[in-house]
Tab-separated table of C-alpha atoms in Angstrom:
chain	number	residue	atom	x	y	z
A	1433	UNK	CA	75.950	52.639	136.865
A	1434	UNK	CA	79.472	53.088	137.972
A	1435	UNK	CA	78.537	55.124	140.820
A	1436	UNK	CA	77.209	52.049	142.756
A	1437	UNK	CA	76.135	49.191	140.248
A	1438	UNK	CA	72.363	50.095	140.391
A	1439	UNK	CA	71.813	49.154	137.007
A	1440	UNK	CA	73.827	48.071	133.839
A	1441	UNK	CA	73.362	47.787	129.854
A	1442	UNK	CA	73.024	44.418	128.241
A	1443	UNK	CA	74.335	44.176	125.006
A	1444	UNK	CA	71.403	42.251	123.136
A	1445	UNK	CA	72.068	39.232	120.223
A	1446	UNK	CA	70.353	41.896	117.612
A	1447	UNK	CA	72.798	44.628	118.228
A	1448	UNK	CA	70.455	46.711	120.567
A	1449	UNK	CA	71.260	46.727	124.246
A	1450	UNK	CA	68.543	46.753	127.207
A	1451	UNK	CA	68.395	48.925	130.719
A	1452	UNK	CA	68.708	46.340	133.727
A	1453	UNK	CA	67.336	47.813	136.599
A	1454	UNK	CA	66.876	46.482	139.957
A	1455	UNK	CA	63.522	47.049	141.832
A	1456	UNK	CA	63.782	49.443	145.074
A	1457	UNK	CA	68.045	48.542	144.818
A	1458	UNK	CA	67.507	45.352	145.943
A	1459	UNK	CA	70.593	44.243	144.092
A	1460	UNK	CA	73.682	46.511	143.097
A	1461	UNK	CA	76.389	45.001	140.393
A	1462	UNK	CA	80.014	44.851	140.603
A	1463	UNK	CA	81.247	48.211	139.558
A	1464	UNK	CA	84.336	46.192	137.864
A	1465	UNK	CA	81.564	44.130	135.712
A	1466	UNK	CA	81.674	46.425	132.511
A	1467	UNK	CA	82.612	44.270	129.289
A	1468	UNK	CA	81.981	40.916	131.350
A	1469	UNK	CA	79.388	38.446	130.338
A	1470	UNK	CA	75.947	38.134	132.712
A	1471	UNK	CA	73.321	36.026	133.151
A	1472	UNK	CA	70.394	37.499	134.254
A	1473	UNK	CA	67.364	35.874	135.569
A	1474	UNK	CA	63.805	37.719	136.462
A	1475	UNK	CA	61.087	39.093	134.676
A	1476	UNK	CA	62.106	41.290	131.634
A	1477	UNK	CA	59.027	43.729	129.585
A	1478	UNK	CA	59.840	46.969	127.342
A	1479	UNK	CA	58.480	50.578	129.718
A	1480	UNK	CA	58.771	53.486	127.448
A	1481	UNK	CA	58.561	56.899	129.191
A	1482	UNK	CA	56.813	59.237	127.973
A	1483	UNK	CA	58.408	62.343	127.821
A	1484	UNK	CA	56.603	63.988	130.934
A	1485	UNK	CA	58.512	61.033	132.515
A	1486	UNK	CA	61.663	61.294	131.103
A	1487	UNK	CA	61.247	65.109	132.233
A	1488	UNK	CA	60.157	64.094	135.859
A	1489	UNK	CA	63.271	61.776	135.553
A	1490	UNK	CA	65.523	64.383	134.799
A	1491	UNK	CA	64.407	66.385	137.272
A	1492	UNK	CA	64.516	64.388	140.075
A	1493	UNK	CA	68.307	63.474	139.365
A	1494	UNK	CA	69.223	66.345	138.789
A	1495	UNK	CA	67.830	67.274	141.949
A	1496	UNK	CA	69.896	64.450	143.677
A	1497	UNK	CA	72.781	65.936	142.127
A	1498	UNK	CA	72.862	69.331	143.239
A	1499	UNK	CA	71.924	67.597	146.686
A	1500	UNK	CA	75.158	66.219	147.010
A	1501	UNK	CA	77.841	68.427	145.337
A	1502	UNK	CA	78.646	70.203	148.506
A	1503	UNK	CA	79.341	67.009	150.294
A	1504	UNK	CA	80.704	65.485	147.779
A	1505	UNK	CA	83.348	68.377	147.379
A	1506	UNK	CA	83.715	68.429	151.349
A	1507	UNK	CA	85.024	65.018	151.050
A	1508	UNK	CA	87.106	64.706	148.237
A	1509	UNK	CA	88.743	68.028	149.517
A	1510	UNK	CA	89.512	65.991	152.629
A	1511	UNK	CA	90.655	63.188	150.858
A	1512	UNK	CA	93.356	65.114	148.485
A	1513	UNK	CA	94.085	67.461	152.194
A	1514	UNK	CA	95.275	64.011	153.581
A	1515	UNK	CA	96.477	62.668	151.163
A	1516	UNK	CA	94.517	59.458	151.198
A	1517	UNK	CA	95.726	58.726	147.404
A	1518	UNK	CA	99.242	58.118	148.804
A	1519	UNK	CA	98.151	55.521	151.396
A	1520	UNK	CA	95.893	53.811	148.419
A	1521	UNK	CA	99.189	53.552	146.276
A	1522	UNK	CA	98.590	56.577	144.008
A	1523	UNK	CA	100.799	58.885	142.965
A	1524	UNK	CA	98.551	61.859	142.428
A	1525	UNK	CA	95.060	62.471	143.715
A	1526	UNK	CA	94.128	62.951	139.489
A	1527	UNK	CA	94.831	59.294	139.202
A	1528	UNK	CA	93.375	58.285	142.317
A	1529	UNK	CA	89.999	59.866	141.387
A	1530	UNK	CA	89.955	58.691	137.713
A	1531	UNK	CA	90.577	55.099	138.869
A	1532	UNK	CA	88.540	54.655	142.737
A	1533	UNK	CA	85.459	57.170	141.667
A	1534	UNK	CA	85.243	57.159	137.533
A	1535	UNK	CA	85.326	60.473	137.697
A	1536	UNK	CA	87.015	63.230	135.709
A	1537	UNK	CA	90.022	64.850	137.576
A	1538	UNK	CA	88.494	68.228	135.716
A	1539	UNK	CA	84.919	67.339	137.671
A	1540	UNK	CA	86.231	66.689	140.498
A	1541	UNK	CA	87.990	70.118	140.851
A	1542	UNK	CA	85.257	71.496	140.120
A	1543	UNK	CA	83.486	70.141	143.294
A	1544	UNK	CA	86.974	70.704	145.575
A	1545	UNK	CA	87.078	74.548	144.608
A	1546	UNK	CA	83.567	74.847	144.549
A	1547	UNK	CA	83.383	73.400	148.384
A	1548	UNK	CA	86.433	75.100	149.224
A	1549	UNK	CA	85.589	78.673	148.009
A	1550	UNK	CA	81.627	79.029	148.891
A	1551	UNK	CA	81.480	77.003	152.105
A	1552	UNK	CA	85.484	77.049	153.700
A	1553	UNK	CA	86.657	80.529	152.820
A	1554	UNK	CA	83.341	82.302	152.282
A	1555	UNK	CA	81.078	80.769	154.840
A	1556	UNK	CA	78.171	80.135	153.018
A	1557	UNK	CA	75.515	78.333	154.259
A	1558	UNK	CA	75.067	74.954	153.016
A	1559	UNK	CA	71.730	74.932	152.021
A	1560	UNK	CA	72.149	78.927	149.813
A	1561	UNK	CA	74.963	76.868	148.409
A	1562	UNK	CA	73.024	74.134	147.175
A	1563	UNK	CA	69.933	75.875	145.687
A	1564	UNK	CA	72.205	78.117	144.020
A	1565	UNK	CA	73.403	75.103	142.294
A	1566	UNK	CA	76.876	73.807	140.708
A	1567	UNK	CA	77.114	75.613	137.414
A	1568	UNK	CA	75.726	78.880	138.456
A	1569	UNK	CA	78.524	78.543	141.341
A	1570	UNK	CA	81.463	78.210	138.621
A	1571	UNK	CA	80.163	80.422	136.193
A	1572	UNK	CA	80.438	83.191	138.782
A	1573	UNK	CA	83.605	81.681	140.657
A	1574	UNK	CA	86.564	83.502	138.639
A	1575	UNK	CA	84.413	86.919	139.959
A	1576	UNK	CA	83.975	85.887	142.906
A	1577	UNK	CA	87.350	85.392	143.518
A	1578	UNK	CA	89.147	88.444	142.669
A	1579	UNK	CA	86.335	90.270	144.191
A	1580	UNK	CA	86.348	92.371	147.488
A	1581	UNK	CA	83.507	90.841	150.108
A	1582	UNK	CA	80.679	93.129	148.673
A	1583	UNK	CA	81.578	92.294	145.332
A	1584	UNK	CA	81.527	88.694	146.164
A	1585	UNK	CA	78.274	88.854	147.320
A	1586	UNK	CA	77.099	90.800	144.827
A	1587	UNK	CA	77.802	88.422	142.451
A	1588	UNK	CA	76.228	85.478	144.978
A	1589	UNK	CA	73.332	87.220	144.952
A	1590	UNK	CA	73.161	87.107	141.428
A	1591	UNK	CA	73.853	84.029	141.059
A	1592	UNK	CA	70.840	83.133	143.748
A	1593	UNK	CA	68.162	85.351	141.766
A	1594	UNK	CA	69.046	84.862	138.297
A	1595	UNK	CA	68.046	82.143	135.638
A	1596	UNK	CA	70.850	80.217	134.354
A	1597	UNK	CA	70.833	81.884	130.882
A	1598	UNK	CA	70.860	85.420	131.926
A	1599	UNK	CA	73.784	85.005	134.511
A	1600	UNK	CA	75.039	83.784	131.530
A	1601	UNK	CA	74.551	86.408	129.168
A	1602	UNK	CA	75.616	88.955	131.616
A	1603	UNK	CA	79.000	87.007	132.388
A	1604	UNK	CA	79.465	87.250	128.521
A	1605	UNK	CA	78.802	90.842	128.576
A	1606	UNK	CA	81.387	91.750	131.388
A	1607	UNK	CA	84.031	89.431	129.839
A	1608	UNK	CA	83.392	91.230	126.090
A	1609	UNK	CA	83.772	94.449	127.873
A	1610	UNK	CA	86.878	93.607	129.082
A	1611	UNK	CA	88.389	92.096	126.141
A	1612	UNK	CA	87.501	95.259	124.249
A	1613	UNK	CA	88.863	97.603	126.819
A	1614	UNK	CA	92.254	95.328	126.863
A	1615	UNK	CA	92.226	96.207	123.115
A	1616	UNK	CA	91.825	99.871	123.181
A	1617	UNK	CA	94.517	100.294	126.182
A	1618	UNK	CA	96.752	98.021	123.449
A	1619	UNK	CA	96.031	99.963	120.473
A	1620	UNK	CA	97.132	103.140	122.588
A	1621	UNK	CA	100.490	102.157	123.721
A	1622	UNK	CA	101.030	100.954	119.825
């Protein structure tokens, strides 16, 4: 886990590798430990989930996830506002991320403009924000926008009511449309 060093991979002698976890995080690892030998000492047996579990799993982090993307944005936004990767010894706040967090400078733009767009400009609340969750939040934020205020809630509200897949599907519709109108205005002028 590079987030904290809640659990790690061992590399087994037959080529396989094993989950080491660490009962109620009783224990976190060095988040600099990857490619370093261990020793580990405790009791080791094989759990399989079964795939309700795995499901369940999934789930619940994902659930912890879209828990934390709004604070997680409010922060980093902070930290690029002041400029905290200068007095770290960075020269951009892409490097700083990539090397202090392990995260993508891509992701973490994602969470900055997400934050900075729903919950600094628009005034969401919080909690709408989170429910709506992360991906439906960028699929809708190039609308959103260029929109007026009604339009930008309009497309909130979609965003709130709507599965995943259908926002989708509509998204794809709107953006066809407009590719095909672009192409008729062109073929027009020509």
């Amino acid at each position: 886990c590079q987030a904290k060093g809640c659990w790690m991979k061992v590399a087994l002698q037959d080529g396989q590798e094993t989950m080491v976890r660490f009962k109620d995080y009783g224990f976190f690892m060095p988040l600099d430990i990857k490619g370093k030998e261990v020793i580990v000492n405790g009791l080791a047996f094989v759990e399989e989930m079964s795939i309700e579990e795995k499901l369940k799993a999934a789930m619940n982090l994902k659930t912890q996830m879209e828990n934390s993307f709004i604070s997680l944005g409010q922060l980093l936004s902070e930290m690029k506002r002041y400029k905290v990767y200068v007095q770290r010894g960075y020269k951009t706040f892409n490097e700083f991320v990539e090397n202090e967090f392990n995260m993508a400078s891509t992701f973490s733009t994602k969470l900055i403009s997400t934050y900075e767009l729903y919950i600094e400009n628009l005034d969401k609340d919080e909690m709408m924000v989170q429910t709506i969750g992360l991906d439906k939040l960028n699929m809708i934020k190039p609308f959103v926008k260029q929109a007026n205020f009604m339009e930008a809630e309009e497309w909130i509200n979609k965003a709130k009511e709507m599965p995943t897949a259908q926002l989708r599907e509509e998204i794809k519709e709107i953006r066809e449309l407009k590719a095909r109108s672009k192409k008729t205005m062109k073929d027009e002028l020509i």
